[in-house]
Coordinates of C-alpha atoms in Angstrom, one line a residue:
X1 CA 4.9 -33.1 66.7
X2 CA 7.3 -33.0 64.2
X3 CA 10.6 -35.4 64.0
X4 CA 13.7 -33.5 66.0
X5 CA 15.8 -36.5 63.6
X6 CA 18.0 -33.3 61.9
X7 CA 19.5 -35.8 59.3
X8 CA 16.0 -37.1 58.2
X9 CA 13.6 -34.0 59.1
X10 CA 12.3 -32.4 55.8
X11 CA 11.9 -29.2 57.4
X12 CA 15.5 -28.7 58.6
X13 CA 17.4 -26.7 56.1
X14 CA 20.5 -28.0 55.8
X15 CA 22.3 -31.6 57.7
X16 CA 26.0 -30.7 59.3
X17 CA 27.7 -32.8 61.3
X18 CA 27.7 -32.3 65.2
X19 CA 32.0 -31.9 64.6
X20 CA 31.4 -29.5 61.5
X21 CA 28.8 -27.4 63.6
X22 CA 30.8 -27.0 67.0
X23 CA 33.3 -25.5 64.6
X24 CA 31.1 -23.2 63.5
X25 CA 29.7 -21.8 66.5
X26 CA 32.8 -21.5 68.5
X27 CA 34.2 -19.5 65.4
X28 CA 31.2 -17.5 65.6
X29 CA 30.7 -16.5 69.4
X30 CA 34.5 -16.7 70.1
X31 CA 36.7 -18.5 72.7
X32 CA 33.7 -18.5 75.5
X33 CA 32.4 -21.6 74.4
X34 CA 34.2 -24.9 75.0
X35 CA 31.2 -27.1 72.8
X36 CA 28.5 -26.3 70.2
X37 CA 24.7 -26.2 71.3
X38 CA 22.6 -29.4 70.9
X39 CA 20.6 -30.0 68.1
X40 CA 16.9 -29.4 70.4
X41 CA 19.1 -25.7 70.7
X42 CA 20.1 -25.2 67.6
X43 CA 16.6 -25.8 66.2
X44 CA 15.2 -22.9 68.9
X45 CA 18.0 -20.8 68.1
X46 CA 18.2 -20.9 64.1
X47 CA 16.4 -18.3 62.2
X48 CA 17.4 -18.4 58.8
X49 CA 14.5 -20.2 57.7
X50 CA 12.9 -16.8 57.7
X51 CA 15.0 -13.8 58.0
X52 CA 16.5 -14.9 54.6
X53 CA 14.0 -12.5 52.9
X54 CA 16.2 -9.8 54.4
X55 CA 19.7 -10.6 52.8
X56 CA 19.5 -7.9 49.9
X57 CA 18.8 -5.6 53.5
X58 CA 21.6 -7.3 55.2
X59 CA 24.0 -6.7 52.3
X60 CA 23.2 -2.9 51.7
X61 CA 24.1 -2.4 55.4
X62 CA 27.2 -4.1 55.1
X63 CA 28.2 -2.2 52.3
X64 CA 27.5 1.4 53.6
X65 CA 28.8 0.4 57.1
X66 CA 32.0 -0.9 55.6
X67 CA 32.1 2.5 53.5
X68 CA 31.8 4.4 56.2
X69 CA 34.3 2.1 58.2
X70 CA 37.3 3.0 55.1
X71 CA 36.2 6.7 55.3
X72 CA 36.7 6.8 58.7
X73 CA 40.2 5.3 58.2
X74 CA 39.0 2.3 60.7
X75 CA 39.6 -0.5 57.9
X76 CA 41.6 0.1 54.7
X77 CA 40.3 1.7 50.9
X78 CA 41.6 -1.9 49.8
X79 CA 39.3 -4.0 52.3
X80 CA 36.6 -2.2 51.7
X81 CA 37.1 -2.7 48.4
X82 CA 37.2 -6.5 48.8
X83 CA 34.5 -6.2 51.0
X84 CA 32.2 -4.6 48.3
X85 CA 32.7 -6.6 45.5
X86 CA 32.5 -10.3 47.9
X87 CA 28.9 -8.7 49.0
X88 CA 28.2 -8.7 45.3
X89 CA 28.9 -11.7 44.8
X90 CA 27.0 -13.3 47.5
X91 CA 24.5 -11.5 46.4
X92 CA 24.6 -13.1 43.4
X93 CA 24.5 -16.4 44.6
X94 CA 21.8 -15.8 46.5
X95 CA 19.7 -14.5 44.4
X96 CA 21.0 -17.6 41.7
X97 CA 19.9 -19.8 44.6
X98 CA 23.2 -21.4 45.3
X99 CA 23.5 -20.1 49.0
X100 CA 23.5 -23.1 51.4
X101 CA 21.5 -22.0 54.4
X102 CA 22.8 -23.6 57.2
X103 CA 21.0 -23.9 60.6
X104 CA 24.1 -23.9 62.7
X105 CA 25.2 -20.4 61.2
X106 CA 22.0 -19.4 62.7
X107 CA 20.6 -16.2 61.0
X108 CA 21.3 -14.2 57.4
X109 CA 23.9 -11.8 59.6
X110 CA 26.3 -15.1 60.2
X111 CA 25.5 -16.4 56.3
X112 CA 26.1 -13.4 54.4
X113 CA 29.7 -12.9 57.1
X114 CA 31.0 -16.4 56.8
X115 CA 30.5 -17.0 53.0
X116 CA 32.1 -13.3 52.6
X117 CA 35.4 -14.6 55.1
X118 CA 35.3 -17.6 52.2
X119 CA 35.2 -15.4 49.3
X120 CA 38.0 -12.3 50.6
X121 CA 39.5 -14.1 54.0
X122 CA 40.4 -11.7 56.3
X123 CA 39.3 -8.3 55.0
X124 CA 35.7 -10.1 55.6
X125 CA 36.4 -10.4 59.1
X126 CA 36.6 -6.9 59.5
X127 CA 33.5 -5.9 58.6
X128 CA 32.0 -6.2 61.8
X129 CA 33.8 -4.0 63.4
X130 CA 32.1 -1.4 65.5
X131 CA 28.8 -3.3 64.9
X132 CA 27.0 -5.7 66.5
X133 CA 24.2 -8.1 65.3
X134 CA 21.8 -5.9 67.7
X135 CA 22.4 -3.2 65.5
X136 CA 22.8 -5.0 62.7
X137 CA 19.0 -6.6 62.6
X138 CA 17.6 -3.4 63.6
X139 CA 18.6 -1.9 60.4
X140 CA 18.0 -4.7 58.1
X141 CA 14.3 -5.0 59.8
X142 CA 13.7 -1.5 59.2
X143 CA 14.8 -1.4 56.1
X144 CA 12.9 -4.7 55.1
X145 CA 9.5 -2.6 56.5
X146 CA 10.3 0.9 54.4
X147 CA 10.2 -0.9 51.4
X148 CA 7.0 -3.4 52.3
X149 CA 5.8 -0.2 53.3
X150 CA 6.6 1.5 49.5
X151 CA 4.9 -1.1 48.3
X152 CA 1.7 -1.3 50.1
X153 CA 0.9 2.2 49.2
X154 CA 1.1 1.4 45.6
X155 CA -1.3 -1.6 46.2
X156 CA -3.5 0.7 48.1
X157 CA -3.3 3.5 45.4
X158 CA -4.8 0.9 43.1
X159 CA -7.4 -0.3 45.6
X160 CA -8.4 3.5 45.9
X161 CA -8.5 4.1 42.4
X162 CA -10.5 1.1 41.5
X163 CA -13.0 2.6 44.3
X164 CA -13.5 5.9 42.6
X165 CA -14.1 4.5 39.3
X166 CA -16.8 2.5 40.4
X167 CA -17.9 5.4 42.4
X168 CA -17.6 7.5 39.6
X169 CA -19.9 5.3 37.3
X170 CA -22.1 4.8 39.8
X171 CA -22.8 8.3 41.3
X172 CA -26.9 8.1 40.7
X173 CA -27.3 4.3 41.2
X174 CA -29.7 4.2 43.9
X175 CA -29.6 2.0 46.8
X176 CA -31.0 1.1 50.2
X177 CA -28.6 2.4 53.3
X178 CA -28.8 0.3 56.2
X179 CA -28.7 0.9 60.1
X180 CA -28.7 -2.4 62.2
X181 CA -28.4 -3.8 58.7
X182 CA -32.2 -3.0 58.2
X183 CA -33.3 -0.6 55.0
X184 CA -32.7 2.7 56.5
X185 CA -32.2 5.6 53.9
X186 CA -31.9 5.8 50.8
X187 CA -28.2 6.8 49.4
X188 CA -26.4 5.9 46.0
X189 CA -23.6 3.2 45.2
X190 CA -21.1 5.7 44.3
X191 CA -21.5 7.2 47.9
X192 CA -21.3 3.8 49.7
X193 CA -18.1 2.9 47.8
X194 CA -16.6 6.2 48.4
X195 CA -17.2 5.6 52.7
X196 CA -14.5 3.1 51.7
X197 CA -12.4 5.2 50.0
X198 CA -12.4 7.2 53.1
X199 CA -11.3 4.6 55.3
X200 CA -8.5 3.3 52.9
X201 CA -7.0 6.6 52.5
X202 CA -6.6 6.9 56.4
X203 CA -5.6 3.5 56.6
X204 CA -2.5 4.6 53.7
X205 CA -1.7 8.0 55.8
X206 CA -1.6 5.7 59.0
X207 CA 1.5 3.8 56.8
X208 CA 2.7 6.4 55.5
X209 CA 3.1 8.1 59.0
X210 CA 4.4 4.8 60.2
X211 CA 7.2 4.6 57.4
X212 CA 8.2 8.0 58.5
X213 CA 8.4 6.9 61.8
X214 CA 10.8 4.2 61.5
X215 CA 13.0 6.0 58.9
X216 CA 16.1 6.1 61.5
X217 CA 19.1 4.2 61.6
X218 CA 20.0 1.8 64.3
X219 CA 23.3 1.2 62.9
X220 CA 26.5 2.1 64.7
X221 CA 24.6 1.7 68.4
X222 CA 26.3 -1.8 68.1
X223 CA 25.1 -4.2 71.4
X224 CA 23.9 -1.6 73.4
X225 CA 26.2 1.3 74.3
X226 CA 27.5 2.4 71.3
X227 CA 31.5 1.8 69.9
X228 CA 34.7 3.2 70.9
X229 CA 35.2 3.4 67.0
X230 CA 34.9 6.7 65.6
X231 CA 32.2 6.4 63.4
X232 CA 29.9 8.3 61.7
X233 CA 26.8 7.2 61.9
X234 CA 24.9 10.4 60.0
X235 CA 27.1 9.3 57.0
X236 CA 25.8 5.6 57.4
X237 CA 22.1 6.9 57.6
X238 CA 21.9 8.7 55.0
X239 CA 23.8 5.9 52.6
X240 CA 21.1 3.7 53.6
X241 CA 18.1 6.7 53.0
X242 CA 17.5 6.9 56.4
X243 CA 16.7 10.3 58.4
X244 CA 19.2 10.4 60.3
X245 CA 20.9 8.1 63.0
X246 CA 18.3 7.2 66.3
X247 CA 19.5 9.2 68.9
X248 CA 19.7 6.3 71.9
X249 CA 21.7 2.7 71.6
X250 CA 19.9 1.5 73.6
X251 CA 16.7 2.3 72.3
X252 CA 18.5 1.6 68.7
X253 CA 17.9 -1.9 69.5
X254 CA 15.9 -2.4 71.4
X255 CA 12.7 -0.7 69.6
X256 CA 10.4 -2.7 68.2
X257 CA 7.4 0.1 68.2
X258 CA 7.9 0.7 64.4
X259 CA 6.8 -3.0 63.7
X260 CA 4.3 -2.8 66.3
X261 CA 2.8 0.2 64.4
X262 CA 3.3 -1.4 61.2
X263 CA 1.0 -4.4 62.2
X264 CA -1.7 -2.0 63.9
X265 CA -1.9 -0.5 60.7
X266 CA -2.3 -3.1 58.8
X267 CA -5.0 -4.3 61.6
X268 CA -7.3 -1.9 61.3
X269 CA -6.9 -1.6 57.2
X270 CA -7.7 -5.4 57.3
X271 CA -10.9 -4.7 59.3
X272 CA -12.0 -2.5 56.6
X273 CA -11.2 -4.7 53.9
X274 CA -13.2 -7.3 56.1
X275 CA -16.3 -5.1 56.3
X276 CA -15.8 -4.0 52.8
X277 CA -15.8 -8.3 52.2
X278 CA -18.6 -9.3 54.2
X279 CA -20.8 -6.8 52.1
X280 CA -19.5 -8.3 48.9
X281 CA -20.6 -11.5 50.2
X282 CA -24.1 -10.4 51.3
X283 CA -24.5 -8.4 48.1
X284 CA -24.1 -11.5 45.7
X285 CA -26.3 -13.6 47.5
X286 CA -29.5 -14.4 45.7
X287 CA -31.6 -12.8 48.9
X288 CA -29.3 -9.2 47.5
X289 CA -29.1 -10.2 44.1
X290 CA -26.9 -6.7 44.3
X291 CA -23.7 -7.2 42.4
X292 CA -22.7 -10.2 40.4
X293 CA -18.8 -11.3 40.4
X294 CA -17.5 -13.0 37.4
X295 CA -16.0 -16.4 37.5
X296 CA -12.3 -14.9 37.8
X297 CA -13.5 -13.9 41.6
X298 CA -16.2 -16.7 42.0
X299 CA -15.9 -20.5 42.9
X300 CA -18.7 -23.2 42.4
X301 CA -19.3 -26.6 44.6
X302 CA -18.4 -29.8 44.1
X303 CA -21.9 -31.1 44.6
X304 CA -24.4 -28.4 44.0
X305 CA -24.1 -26.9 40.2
X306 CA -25.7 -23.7 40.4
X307 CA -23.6 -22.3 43.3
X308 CA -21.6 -19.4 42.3
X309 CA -19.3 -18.8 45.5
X310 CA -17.8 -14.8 46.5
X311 CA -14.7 -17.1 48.2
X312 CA -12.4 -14.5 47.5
X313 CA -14.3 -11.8 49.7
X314 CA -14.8 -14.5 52.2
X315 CA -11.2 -15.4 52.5
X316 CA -10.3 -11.9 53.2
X317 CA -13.0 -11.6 55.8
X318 CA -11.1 -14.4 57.5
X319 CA -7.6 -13.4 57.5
X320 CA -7.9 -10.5 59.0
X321 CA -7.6 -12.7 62.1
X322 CA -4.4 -13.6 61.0
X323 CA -3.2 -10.1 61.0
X324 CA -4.6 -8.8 64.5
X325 CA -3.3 -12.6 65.7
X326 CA 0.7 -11.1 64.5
X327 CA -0.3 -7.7 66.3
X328 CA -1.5 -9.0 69.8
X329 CA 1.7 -11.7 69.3
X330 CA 4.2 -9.6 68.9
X331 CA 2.7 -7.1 71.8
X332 CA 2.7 -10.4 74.1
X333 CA 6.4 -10.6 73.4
X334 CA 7.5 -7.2 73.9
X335 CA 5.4 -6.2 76.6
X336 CA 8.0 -7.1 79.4
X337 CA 11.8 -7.1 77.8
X338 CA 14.2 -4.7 79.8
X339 CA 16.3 -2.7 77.7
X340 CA 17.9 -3.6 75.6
X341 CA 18.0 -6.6 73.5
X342 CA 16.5 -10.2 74.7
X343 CA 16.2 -13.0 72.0
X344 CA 12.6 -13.0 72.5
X345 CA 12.9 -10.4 69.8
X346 CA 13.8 -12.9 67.4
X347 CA 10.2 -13.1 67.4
X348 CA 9.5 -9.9 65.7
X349 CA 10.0 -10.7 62.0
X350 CA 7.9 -13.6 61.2
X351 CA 4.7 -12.4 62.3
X352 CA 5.4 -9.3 60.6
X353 CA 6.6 -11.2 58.1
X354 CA 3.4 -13.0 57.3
X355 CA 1.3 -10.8 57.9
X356 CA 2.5 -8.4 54.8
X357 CA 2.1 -11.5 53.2
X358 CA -1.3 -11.7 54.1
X359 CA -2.4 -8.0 53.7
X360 CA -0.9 -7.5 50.3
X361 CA -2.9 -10.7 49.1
X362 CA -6.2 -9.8 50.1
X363 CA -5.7 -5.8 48.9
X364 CA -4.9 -7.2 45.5
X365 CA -7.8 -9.5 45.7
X366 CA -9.8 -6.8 46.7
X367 CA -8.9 -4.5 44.2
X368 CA -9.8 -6.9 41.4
X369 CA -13.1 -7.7 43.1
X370 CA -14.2 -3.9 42.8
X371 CA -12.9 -3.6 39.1
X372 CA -14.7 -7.0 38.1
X373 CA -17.9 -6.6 39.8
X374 CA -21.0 -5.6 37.8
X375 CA -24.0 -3.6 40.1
X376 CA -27.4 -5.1 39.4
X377 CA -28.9 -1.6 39.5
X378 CA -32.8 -2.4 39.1
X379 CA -32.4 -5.0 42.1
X380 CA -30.7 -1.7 43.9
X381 CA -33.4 0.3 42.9
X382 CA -35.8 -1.5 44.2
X383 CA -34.7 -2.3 47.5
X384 CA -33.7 0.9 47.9
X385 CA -37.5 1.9 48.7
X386 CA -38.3 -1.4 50.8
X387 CA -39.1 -1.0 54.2
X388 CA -40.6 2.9 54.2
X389 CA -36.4 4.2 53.4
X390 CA -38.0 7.8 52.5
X391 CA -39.7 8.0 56.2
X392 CA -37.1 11.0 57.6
X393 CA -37.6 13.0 54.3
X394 CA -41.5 13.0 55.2
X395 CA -40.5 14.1 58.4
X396 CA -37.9 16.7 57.3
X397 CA -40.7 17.8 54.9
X398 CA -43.3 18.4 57.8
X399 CA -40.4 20.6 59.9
X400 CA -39.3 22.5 57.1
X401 CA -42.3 23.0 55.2
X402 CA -45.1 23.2 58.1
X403 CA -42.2 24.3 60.6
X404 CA -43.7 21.5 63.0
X405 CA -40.8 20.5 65.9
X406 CA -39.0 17.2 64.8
X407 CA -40.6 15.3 67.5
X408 CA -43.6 15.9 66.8
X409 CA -42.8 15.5 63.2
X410 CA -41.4 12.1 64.2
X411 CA -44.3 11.3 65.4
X412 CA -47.0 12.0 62.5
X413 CA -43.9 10.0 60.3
X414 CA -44.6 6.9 62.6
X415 CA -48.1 7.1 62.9
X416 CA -48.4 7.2 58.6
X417 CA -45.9 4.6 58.9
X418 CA -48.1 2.1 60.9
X419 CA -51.0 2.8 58.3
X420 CA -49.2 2.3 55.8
X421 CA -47.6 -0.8 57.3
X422 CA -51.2 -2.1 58.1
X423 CA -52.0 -1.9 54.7
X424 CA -49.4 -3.3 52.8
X425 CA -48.1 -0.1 50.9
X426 CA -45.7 2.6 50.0
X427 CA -45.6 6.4 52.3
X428 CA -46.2 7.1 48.9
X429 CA -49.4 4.7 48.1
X430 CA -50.6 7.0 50.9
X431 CA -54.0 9.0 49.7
X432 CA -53.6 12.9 50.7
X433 CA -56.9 12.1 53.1
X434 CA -55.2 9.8 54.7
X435 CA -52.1 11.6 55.5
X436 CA -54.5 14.7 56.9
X437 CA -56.6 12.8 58.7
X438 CA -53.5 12.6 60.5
X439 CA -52.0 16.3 60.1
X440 CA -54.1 18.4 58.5
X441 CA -51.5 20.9 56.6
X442 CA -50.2 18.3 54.5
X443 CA -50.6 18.9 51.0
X444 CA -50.3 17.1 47.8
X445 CA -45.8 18.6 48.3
X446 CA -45.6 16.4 49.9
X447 CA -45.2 13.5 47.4
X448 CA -42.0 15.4 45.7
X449 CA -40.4 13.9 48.3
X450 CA -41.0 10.4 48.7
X451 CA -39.4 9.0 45.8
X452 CA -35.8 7.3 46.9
X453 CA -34.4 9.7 43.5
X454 CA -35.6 13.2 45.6
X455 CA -34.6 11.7 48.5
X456 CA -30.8 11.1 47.6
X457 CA -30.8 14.0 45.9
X458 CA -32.0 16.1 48.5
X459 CA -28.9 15.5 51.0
X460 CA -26.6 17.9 48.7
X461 CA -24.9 19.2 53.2
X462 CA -21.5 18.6 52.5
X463 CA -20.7 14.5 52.8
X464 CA -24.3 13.7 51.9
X465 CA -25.2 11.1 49.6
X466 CA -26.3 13.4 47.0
X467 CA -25.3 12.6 43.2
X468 CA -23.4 15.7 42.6
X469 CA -21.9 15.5 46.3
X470 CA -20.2 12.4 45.0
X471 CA -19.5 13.8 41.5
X472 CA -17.5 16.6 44.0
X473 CA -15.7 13.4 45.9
X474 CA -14.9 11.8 43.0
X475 CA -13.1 14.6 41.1
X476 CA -11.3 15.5 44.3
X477 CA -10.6 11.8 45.2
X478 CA -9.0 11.5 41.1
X479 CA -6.4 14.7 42.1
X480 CA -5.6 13.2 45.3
X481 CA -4.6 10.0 43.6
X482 CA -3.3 12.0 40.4
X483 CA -5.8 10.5 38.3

């Protein structure tokens, strides 16, 4: 447990004295308060040790809420003036690093206002009005998500595109395709990378459709009823490039569905980037001896030499428990909050937070895995006829040749299956007497179609592993991306 001593705790962000920081909070919450909090209080109740990633958010709202406040004729042309050009310059400063974040001013809301009060004095003080912080975190934490959202779809647009090029180069590189993660079918590499492409490209819609989503603005609901001011709150929304304004104050605040939908998205995508990981990691083992990864993706040991270590797919595999972990947290705090706003949703940004964090890391990483790795296509090859892959083409051959019912086609397939099992072969190390001692109609066809090149090539139906198929998803893939 870590030291509650505030004036010798590393992790506390900045030592005030008890005197200096009663000041503070009675100036900040008003004449209700007699005393300031305790320290075990103010450490619960501070969080400006993360939502200080939203200050250039914080700011822009302050400055199209104070517009609209002088355009209204609620403050003057001349405070909003001041109002603009103090924003600025805390800005600056914190972007210069000289903001001193203070625990007792709690959050960025209470920074960015009491440093503005010290810059302008009294036209600062009037920026709040008709607002609350309710309102006033809503639209900063939106804001904050639009543009994490912007720039996760460029991450994924490069994950995407490093698919299809792979997929592209590799749209006859045969390989085995596993069910139960046994040697099923044959199908090509091109084809397996573009499954993925598939799920990415839902998994970018599903942000995209979440962005759009939470593209309203909270701001002028203030606490939870709205304002007695007359403002205008379309004017505000569209300053900030939102929509328009949300419709409900007390929903204004009080939603927290659009971060909830930004985490399940990024749940699910970070399943698929797990699955996409774990077959990195099988596929470099010397048992796959599929792809190899170059030492910019690849780590050794500190006692064995030879190792060559896919870490970088294995650390994504594991934080995608990270990311569902944010998801099921910040459900287990919303699940029961009456309307409208409890402090429990203080608890929304840094899971949220982090798990951006987390998401954009392993996308990057995963996009320079797929551009860096290097198919060992003869191992691929290979494998790709292990373990009798071409049996459902012999079977498909007997129904559409002999027009014998897939069952019982099914069933002469197993039964040349076993004998060649028994003997240590190929279908096609099969003699033709052999095969007709077991159906008699088979002829010496039937050999077109046990190699694993006629078998991928034969499943040209639409999404079929075909060479050309993939050829056809690639080119459409490149336009979709604007390739």
């Amino acid at each position: 447990m870590r030291s509650r001593n505030t004036k010798n705790n590393p992790d506390k962000i900045n030592d005030q004295s008890d005197d200096k920081n009663s000041a503070i909070q009675q100036s900040m919450w008003g004449g209700r308060f007699g005393a300031g909090p305790s320290a075990i209080m103010q450490e619960i109740n501070e969080s400006i040790s993360f939502d200080k990633r939203m200050y250039a958010e914080d700011i822009a709202g302050s400055k199209a809420h104070a517009k609209m406040l002088g355009q209204q004729g609620i403050i003057t042309k001349a405070d909003v003036a001041a109002i603009h050009k103090g924003l600025d310059q805390v800005k600056a400063e914190i972007e210069a690093g000289q903001m001193l974040w203070d625990p007792a001013l709690e959050d960025i809301h209470m920074h960015i206002e009491s440093r503005l009060r010290e810059l302008i004095g009294d036209a600062g003080a009037r920026l709040h009005t008709g607002r609350s912080r309710n309102d006033q975190v809503a639209t900063d934490f939106r804001l904050w998500s639009r543009t994490a959202l912007d720039g996760l779809d460029t991450l994924l647009q490069d994950l995407l595109t490093a698919l299809v090029n792979q997929a592209e180069k590799h749209a006859d590189t045969v390989m085995p395709g596993f069910t139960h993660l046994q040697t099923a079918q044959p199908v090509t590499l091109g084809h397996h990378l573009m499954a993925y492409y598939e799920m990415f490209s839902r998994d970018r819609s599903r942000l995209c459709d979440c962005r759009n989503r939470l593209n309203e603005s909270p701001l002028g609901a203030a606490a939870l009823a709205g304002t007695s001011f007359p403002l205008d709150r379309d004017m505000t929304a569209t300053s900030l490039g939102f929509k328009k304004p949300m419709a409900n104050s007390l929903d204004a605040v009080s939603a927290r569905d659009f971060a909830l939908e930004l985490l399940s998205s990024l749940a699910i995508s970070a399943t698929h980037l797990s699955r996409l990981a774990d077959e990195i990691v099988l596929w470099a083992t010397a048992q796959f001896r599929f792809i190899t990864l170059s030492d910019a993706f690849s780590t050794g040991s500190s006692i064995m030499p030879q190792k060559r270590n896919p870490d970088a797919a294995e650390l994504i595999r594991a934080k995608v428990g990270r990311i569902q972990g944010a998801l099921i947290g910040l459900m287990t705090v919303m699940k029961g909050l009456p309307l409208a706003y409890s402090k429990d949703m203080q608890e929304d940004k840094e899971p949220v937070f982090k798990a951006v964090d987390d998401y954009e890391l392993c996308v990057s990483a995963m996009t320079g895995m797929i551009n860096d790795l290097k198919p060992n296509t003869a191992v691929m090859a290979a494998a790709a006829g292990y373990g009798f892959s071409t049996a459902t083409d012999l079977a498909d051959w007997l129904v559409r040749v002999l027009a014998m019912p897939f069952r019982d086609a099914h069933h002469v397939t197993g039964t040349l299956v076993k004998i060649a099992e028994d003997k240590g072969c190929g279908l096609s190390d099969l003699s033709l007497a052999e095969m007709q001692a077991i159906e008699t109609r088979i002829t010496d066809d039937i050999f077109n179609v046990l190699s694993v090149e006629a078998s991928v090539a034969s499943r040209t139906a639409f999404g079929g592993t075909a060479p050309d198929n993939v050829r056809t998803a690639v080119k459409a893939a490149k336009q979709e991306l604007n390739l």
